[in-house]
Tab-separated table of C-alpha atoms and ligand atoms in Angstrom:
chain	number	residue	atom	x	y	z
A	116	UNK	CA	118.399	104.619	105.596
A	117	UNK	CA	122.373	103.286	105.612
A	118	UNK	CA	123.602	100.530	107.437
A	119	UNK	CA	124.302	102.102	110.749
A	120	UNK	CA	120.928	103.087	111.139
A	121	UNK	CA	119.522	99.937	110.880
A	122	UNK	CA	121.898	98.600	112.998
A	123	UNK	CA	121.054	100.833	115.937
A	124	UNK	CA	117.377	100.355	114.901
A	125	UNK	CA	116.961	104.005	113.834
A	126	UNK	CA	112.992	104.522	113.813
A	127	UNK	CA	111.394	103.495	110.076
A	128	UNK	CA	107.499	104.923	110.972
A	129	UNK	CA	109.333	108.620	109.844
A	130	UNK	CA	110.515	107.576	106.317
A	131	UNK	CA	107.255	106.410	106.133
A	132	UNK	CA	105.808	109.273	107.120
A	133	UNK	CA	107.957	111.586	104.768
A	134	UNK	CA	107.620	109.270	102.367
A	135	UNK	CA	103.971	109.045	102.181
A	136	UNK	CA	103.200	113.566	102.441
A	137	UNK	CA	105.163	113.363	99.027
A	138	UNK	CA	103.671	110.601	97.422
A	139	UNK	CA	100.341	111.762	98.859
A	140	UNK	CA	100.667	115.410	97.629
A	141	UNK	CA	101.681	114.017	93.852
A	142	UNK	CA	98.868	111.627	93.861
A	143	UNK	CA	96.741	114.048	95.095
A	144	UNK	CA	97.563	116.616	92.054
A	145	UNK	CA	98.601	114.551	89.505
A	146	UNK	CA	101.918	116.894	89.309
A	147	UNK	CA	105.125	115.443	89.998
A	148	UNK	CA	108.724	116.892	90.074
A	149	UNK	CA	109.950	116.564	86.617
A	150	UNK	CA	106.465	119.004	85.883
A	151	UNK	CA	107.235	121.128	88.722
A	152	UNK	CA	110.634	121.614	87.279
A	153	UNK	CA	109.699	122.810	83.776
A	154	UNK	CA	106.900	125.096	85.488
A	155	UNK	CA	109.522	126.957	87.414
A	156	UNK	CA	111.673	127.506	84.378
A	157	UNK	CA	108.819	128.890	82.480
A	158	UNK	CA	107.548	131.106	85.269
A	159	UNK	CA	111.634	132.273	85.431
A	160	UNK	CA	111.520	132.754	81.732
A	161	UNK	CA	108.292	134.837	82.243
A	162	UNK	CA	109.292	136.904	84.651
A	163	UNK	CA	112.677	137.619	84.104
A	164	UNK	CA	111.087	139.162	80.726
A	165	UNK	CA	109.996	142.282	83.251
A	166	UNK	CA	112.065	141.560	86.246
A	167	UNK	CA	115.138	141.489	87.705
A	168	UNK	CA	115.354	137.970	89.680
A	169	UNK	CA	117.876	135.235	90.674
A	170	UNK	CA	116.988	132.199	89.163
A	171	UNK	CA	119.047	129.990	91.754
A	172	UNK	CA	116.783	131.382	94.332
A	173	UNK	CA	113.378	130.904	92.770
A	174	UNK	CA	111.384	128.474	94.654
A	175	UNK	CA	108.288	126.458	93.500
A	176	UNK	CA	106.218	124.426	95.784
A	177	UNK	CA	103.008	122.391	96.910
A	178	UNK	CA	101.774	123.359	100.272
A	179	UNK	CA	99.135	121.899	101.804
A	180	UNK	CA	96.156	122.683	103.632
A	181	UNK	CA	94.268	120.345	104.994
A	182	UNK	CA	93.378	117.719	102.313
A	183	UNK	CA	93.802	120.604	99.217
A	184	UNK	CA	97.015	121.816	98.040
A	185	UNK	CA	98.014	124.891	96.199
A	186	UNK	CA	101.049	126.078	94.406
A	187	UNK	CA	103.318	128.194	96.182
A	188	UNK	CA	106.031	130.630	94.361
A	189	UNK	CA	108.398	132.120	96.390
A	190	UNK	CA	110.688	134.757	94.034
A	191	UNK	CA	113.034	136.732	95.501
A	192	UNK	CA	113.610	140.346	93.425
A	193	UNK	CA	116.938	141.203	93.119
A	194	UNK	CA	117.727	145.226	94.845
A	195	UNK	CA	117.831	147.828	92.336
A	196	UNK	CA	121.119	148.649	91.293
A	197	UNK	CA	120.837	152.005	90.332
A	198	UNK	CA	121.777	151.874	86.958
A	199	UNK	CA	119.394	152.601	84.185
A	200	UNK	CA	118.583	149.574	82.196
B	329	UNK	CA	62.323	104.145	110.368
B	330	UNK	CA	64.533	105.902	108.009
B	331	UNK	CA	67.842	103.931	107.502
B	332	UNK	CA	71.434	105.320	107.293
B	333	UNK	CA	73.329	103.282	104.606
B	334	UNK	CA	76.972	102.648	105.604
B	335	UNK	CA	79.465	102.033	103.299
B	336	UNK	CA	82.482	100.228	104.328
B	337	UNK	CA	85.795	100.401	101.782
B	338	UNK	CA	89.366	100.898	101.660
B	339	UNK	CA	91.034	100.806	98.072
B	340	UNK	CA	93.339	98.189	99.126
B	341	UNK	CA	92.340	94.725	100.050
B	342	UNK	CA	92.959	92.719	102.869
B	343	UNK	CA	93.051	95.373	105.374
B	344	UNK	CA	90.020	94.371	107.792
B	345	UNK	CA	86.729	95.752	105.641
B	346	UNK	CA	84.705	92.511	106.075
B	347	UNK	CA	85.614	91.827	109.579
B	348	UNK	CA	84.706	95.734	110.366
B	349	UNK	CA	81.534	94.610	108.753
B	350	UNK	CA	80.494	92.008	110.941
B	351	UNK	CA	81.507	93.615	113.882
B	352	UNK	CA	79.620	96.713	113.451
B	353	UNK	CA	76.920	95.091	112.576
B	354	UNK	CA	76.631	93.186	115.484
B	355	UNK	CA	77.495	95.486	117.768
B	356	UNK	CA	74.496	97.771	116.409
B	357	UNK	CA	72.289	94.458	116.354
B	358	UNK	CA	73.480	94.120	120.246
B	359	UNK	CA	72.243	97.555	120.971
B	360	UNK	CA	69.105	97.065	119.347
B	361	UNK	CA	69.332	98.056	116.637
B	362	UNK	CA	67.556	96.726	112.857
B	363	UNK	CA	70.567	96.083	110.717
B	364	UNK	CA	71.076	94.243	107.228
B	365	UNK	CA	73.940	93.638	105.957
B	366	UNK	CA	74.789	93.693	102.387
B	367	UNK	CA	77.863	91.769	100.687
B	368	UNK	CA	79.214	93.944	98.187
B	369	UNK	CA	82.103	91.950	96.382
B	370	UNK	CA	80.884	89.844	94.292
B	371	UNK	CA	82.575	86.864	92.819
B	372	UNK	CA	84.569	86.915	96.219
B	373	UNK	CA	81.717	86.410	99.334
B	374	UNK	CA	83.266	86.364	102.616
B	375	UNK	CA	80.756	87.907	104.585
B	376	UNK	CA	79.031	85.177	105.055
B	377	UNK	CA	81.323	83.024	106.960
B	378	UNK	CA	82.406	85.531	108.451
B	379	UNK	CA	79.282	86.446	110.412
B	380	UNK	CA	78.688	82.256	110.034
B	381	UNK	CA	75.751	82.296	108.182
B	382	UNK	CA	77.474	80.233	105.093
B	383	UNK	CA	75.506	77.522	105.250
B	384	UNK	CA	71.980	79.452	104.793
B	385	UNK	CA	72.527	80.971	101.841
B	386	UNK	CA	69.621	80.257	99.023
B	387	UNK	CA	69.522	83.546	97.111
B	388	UNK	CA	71.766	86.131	96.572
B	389	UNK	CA	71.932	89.996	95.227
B	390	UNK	CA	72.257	89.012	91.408
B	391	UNK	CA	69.120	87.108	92.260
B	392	UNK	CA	67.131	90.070	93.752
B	393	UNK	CA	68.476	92.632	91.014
B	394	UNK	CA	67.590	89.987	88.534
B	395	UNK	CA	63.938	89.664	89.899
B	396	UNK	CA	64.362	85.689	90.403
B	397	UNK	CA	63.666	86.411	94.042
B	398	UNK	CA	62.314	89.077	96.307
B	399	UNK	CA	64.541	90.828	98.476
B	400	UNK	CA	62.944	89.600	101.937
B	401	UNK	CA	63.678	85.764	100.362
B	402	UNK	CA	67.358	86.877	100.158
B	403	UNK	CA	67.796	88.241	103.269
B	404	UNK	CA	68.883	85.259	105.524
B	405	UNK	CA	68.389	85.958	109.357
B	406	UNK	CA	71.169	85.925	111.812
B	407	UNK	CA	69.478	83.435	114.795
B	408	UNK	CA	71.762	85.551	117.433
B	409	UNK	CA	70.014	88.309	117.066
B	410	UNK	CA	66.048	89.577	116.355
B	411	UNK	CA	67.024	91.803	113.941
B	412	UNK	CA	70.263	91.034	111.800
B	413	UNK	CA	70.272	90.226	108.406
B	414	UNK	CA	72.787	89.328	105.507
B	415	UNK	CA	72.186	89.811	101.628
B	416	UNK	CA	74.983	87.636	100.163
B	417	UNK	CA	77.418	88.352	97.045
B	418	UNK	CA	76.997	85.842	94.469
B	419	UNK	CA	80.033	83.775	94.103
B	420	UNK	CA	80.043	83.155	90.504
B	421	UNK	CA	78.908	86.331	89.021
B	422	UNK	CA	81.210	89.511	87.826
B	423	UNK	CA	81.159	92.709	89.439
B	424	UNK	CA	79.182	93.868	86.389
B	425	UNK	CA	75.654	91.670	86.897
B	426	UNK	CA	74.797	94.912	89.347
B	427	UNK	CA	74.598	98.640	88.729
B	428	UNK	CA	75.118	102.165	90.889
B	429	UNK	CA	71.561	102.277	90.651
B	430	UNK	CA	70.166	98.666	91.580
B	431	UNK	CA	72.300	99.406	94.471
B	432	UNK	CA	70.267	102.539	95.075
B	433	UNK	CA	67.046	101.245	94.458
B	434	UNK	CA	67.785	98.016	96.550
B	435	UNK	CA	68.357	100.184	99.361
B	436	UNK	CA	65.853	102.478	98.722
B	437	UNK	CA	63.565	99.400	99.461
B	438	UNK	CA	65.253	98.307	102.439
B	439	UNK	CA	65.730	101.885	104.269
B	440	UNK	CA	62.023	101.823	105.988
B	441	UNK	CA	62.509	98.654	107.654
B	442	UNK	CA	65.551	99.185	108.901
B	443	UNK	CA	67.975	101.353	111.125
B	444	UNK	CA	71.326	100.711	109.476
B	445	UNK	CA	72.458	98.980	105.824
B	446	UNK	CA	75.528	98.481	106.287
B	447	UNK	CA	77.685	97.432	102.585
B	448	UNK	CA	80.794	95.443	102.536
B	449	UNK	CA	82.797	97.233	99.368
B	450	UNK	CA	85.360	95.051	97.334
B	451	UNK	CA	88.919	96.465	97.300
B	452	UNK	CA	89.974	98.468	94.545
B	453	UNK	CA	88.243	101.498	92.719
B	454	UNK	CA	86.638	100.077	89.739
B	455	UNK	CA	82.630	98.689	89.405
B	456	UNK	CA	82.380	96.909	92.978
B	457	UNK	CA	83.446	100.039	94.648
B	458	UNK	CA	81.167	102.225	92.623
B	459	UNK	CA	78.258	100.337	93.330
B	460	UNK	CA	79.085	100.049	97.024
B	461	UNK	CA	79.119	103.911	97.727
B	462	UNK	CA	76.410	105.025	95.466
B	463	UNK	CA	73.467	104.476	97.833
B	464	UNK	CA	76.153	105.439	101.278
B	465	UNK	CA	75.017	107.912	103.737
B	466	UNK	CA	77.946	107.725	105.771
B	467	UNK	CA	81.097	105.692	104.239
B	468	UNK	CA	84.095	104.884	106.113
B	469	UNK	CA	87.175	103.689	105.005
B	470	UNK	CA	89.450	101.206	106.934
B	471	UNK	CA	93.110	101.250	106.785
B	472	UNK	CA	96.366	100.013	108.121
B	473	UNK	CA	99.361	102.096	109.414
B	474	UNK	CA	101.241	100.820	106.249
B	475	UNK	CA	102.612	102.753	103.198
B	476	UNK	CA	100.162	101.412	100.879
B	477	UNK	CA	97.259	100.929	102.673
B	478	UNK	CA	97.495	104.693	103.620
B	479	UNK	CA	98.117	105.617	99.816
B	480	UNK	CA	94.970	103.776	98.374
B	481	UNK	CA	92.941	105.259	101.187
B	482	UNK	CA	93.589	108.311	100.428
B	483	UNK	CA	92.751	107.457	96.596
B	484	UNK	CA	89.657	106.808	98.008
B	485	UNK	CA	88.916	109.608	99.812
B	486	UNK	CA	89.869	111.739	96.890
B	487	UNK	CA	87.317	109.495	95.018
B	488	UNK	CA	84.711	109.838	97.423
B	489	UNK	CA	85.158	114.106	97.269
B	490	UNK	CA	84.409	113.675	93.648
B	491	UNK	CA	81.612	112.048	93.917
B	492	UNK	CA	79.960	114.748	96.091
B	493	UNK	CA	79.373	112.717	99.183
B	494	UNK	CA	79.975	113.615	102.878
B	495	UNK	CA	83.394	113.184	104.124
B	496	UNK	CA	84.009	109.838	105.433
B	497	UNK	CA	85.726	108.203	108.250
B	498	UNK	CA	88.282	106.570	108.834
B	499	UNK	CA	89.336	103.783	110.765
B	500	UNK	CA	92.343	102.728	111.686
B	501	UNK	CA	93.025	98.637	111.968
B	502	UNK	CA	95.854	96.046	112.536
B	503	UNK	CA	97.953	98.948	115.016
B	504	UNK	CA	100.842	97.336	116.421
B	505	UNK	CA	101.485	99.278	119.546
B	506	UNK	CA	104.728	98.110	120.923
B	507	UNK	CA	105.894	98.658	116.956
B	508	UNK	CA	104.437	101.983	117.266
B	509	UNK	CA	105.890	102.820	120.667
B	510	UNK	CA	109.741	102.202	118.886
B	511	UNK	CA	108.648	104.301	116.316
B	512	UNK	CA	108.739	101.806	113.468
B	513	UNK	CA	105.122	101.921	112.973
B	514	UNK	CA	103.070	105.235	111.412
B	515	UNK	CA	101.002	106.448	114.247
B	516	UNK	CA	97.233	107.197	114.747
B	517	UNK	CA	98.450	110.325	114.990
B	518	UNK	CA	100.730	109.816	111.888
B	519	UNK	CA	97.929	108.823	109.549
B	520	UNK	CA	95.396	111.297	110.563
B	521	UNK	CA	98.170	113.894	109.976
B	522	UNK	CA	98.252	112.287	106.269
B	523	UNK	CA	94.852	111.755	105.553
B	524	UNK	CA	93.046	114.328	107.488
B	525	UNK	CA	90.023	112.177	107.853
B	526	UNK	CA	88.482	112.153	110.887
B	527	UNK	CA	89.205	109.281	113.304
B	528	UNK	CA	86.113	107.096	114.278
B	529	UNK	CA	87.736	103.844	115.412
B	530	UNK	CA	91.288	102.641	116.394
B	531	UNK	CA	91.422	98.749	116.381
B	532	UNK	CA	94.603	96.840	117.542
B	533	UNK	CA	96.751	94.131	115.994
B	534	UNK	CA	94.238	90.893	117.626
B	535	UNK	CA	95.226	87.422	116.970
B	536	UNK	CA	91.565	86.349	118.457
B	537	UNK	CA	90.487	88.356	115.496
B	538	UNK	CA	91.428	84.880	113.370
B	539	UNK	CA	89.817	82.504	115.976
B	540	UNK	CA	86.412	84.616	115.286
B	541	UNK	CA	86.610	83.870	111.822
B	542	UNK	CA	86.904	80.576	112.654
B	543	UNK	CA	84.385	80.001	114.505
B	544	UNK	CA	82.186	82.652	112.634
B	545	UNK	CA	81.545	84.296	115.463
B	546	UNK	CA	82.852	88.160	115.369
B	547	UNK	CA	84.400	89.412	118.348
B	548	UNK	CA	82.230	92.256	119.225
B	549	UNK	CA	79.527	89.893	119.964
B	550	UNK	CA	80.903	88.706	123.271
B	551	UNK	CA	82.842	90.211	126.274
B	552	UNK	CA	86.473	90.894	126.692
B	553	UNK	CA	88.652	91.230	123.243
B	554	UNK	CA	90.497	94.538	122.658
B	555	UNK	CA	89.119	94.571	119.262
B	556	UNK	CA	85.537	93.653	119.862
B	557	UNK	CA	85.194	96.533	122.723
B	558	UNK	CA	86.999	98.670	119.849
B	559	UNK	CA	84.158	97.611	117.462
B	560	UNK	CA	81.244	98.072	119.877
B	561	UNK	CA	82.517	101.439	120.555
B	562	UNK	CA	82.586	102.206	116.748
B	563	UNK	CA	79.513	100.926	116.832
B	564	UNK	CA	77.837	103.500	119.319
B	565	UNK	CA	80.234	106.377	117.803
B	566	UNK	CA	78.211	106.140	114.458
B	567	UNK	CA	75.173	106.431	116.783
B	568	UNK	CA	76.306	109.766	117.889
B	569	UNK	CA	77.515	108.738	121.424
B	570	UNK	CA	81.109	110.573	122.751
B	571	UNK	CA	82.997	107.537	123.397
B	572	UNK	CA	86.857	108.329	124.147
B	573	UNK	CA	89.274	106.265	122.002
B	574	UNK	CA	90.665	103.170	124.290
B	575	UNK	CA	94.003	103.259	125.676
B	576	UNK	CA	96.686	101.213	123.203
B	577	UNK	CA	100.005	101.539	124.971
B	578	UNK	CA	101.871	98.817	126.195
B	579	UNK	CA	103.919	98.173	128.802
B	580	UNK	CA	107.666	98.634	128.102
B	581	UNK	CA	110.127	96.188	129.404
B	582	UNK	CA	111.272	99.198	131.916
B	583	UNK	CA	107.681	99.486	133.534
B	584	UNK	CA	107.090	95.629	133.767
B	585	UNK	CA	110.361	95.862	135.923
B	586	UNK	CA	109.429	99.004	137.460
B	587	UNK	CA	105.946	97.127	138.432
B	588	UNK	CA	107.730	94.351	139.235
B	589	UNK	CA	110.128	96.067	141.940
B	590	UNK	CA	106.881	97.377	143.672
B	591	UNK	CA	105.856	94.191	143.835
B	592	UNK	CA	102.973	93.767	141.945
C	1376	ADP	N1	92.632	93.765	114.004
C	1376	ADP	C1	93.075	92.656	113.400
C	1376	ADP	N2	94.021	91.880	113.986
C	1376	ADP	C2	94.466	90.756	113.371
C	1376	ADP	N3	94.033	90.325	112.185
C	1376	ADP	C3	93.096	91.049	111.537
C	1376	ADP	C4	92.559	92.243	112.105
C	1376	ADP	N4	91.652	92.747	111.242
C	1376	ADP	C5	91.610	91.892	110.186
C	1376	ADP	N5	92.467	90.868	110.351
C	1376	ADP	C6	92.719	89.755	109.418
C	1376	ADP	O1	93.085	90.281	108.155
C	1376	ADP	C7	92.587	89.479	107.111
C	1376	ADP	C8	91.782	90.352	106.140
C	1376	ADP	O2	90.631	90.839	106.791
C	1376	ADP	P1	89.279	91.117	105.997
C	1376	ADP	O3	88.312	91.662	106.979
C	1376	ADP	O4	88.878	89.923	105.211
C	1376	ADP	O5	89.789	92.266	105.024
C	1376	ADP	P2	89.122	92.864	103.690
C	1376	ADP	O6	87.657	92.604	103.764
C	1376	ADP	O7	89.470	94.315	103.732
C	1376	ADP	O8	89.769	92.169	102.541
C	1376	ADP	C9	91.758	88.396	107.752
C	1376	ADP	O9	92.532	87.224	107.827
C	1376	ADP	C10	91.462	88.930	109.132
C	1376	ADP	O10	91.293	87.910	110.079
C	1377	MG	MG1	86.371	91.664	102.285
């Protein structure tokens, strides 16, 4: 939050809010983002061994449900190119 | 009779656990109902003056657990009410003179006699805590719309799954409307969306809340405070009775001009 926005008062109860689902969720599963990080290099790592994928594209995330959380991988497969490997 | 044993705690201290205490219980007393009360942070009794009964005190729970007493001689009678009782903390004990299971078996004795136990838990997670929820039917934790009041609650509740119990309540204490209404504080709304507990009590910001303690006197004994009617409906919500949530807004400086150009 920069100067301006305390200035014209800009609403705090949202940081707070933001704030808090994150800290929550990492309480919550004892994971935080330096873990997370390393995970999603390994899972690149694993896959790429049998796949074709972009690793800038690779997400890794917590979503929640409710009061549980579960990990969600979102890997986008790169189109065939038509060459034989 | 078969009691239910309520468990009031919060992880974080200071957020409104002992005065939720009294005022539940005297709500329930109010209504009818046979309630004891049992101080649950020991080394740090509060209860007591809080409900005003500081000056009765002969024996306390190390006492019972300790067999130097029976439990009925440590039970000290609230003279507002027929049927309102208070087992004190000891003051100058550790958390460790009592056990999960003297906690049980204390209530075990208690539950035919009465309608509700209600415990007062210390703050934090350790002993105090422990011993507090193991004998809980129904526990509900009280927070604050506040970063880390929010954060050990829901430390709690995550200690609370692992224990097996029921899910608990929540209630939320110390809302600042007018904050909330500029958006600077978390809303009910805000914190149930965090926690996903369900809601059993909203309790404003009350500066009376301070003159009860005073006095020793909790608000939901008498008439008119926003708090106390927030309490006494808390009170008949645990009984199972629908009771919509009470109306927090405030008036904005725009509708206190609006009402005052209709002239009223
Ligand atoms: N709704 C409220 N409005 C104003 N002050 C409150 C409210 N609830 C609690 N307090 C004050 O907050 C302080 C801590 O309350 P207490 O019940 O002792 O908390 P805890 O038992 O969780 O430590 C006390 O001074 C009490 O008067
Ligand atoms: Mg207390």
């Amino acid at each position: 939050m920069g100067f301006l926005d305390n200035l014209f008062g800009k609403p705090s109860a949202n940081h707070a809010k933001n704030r808090l689902q994150l800290v929550l969720i990492h309480d919550r599963v004892n994971l935080n983002s330096a873990t997370i990080e390393l995970l999603k290099d390994d899972i690149i790592n694993a896959i790429s061994k049998h796949i074709d994928i972009d690793p800038s594209s690779v997400r890794i995330e917590i979503e929640q449900q409710g009061r549980s959380q579960k990990l969600v991988a979102d890997i986008p497969i790169r189109p065939h190119s038509g060459k034989k490997q | 009779m078969a009691a239910n044993v309520l468990t009031v705690t919060s992880g974080k201290g200071g957020v409104g656990k002992t005065t939720t205490v009294a005022n539940i219980a005297v709500a329930l007393a109010n209504d009818g109902k046979k309630v004891v009360c049992i101080d649950g942070d020991i080394g740090l009794r509060n209860l007591d003056v809080i409900l005003g009964l500081e000056n009765r005190i002969v024996y306390d729970i190390v006492d019972v657990v300790e067999g130097r007493c029976r439990i009925r001689q440590a039970m000290i009678r609230d003279k507002r009410f027929p049927e309102l009782f208070l087992i004190p903390a000891a003051q100058t004990r550790d958390k460790n003179a009592v056990s999960p299971s003297d906690m049980i078996r204390l209530c075990d004795e208690l539950r035919a006699e009465f309608d509700w136990i209600i415990i007062d838990s210390p703050a934090g997670i350790e002993r105090g805590f422990k011993n507090s929820i193991a004998p809980a039917d129904i526990i509900v934790i009280v927070t604050n719309p506040e970063m880390s009041a929010v954060r050990d609650a829901d430390r709690v509740v995550g200690l609370i799954e692992a224990e097996e119990k029921k899910p608990p309540y929540l209630i939320l204490n110390r809302i600042k409307q007018n904050m909330v209404q500029r958006g600077d504080m978390l809303s009910v709304a805000d914190v149930y969306d965090l926690l996903r507990v369900e809601v059993i009590g909203i309790v404003p910001e009350d500066e009376n809340t301070i003159i009860a303690a005073n006095k020793g006197v909790p608000l939901a004994i008498e008439g008119k405070s926003r708090s106390g009617v927030a309490y006494r409906n808390i009170a008949k919500r645990l009984c199972g009775e629908q009771v919509p949530f009470m109306k927090l807004d405030v008036d904005t400086l725009w509708d206190k001009l609006m009402q005052i150009g209709k002239g009223n």
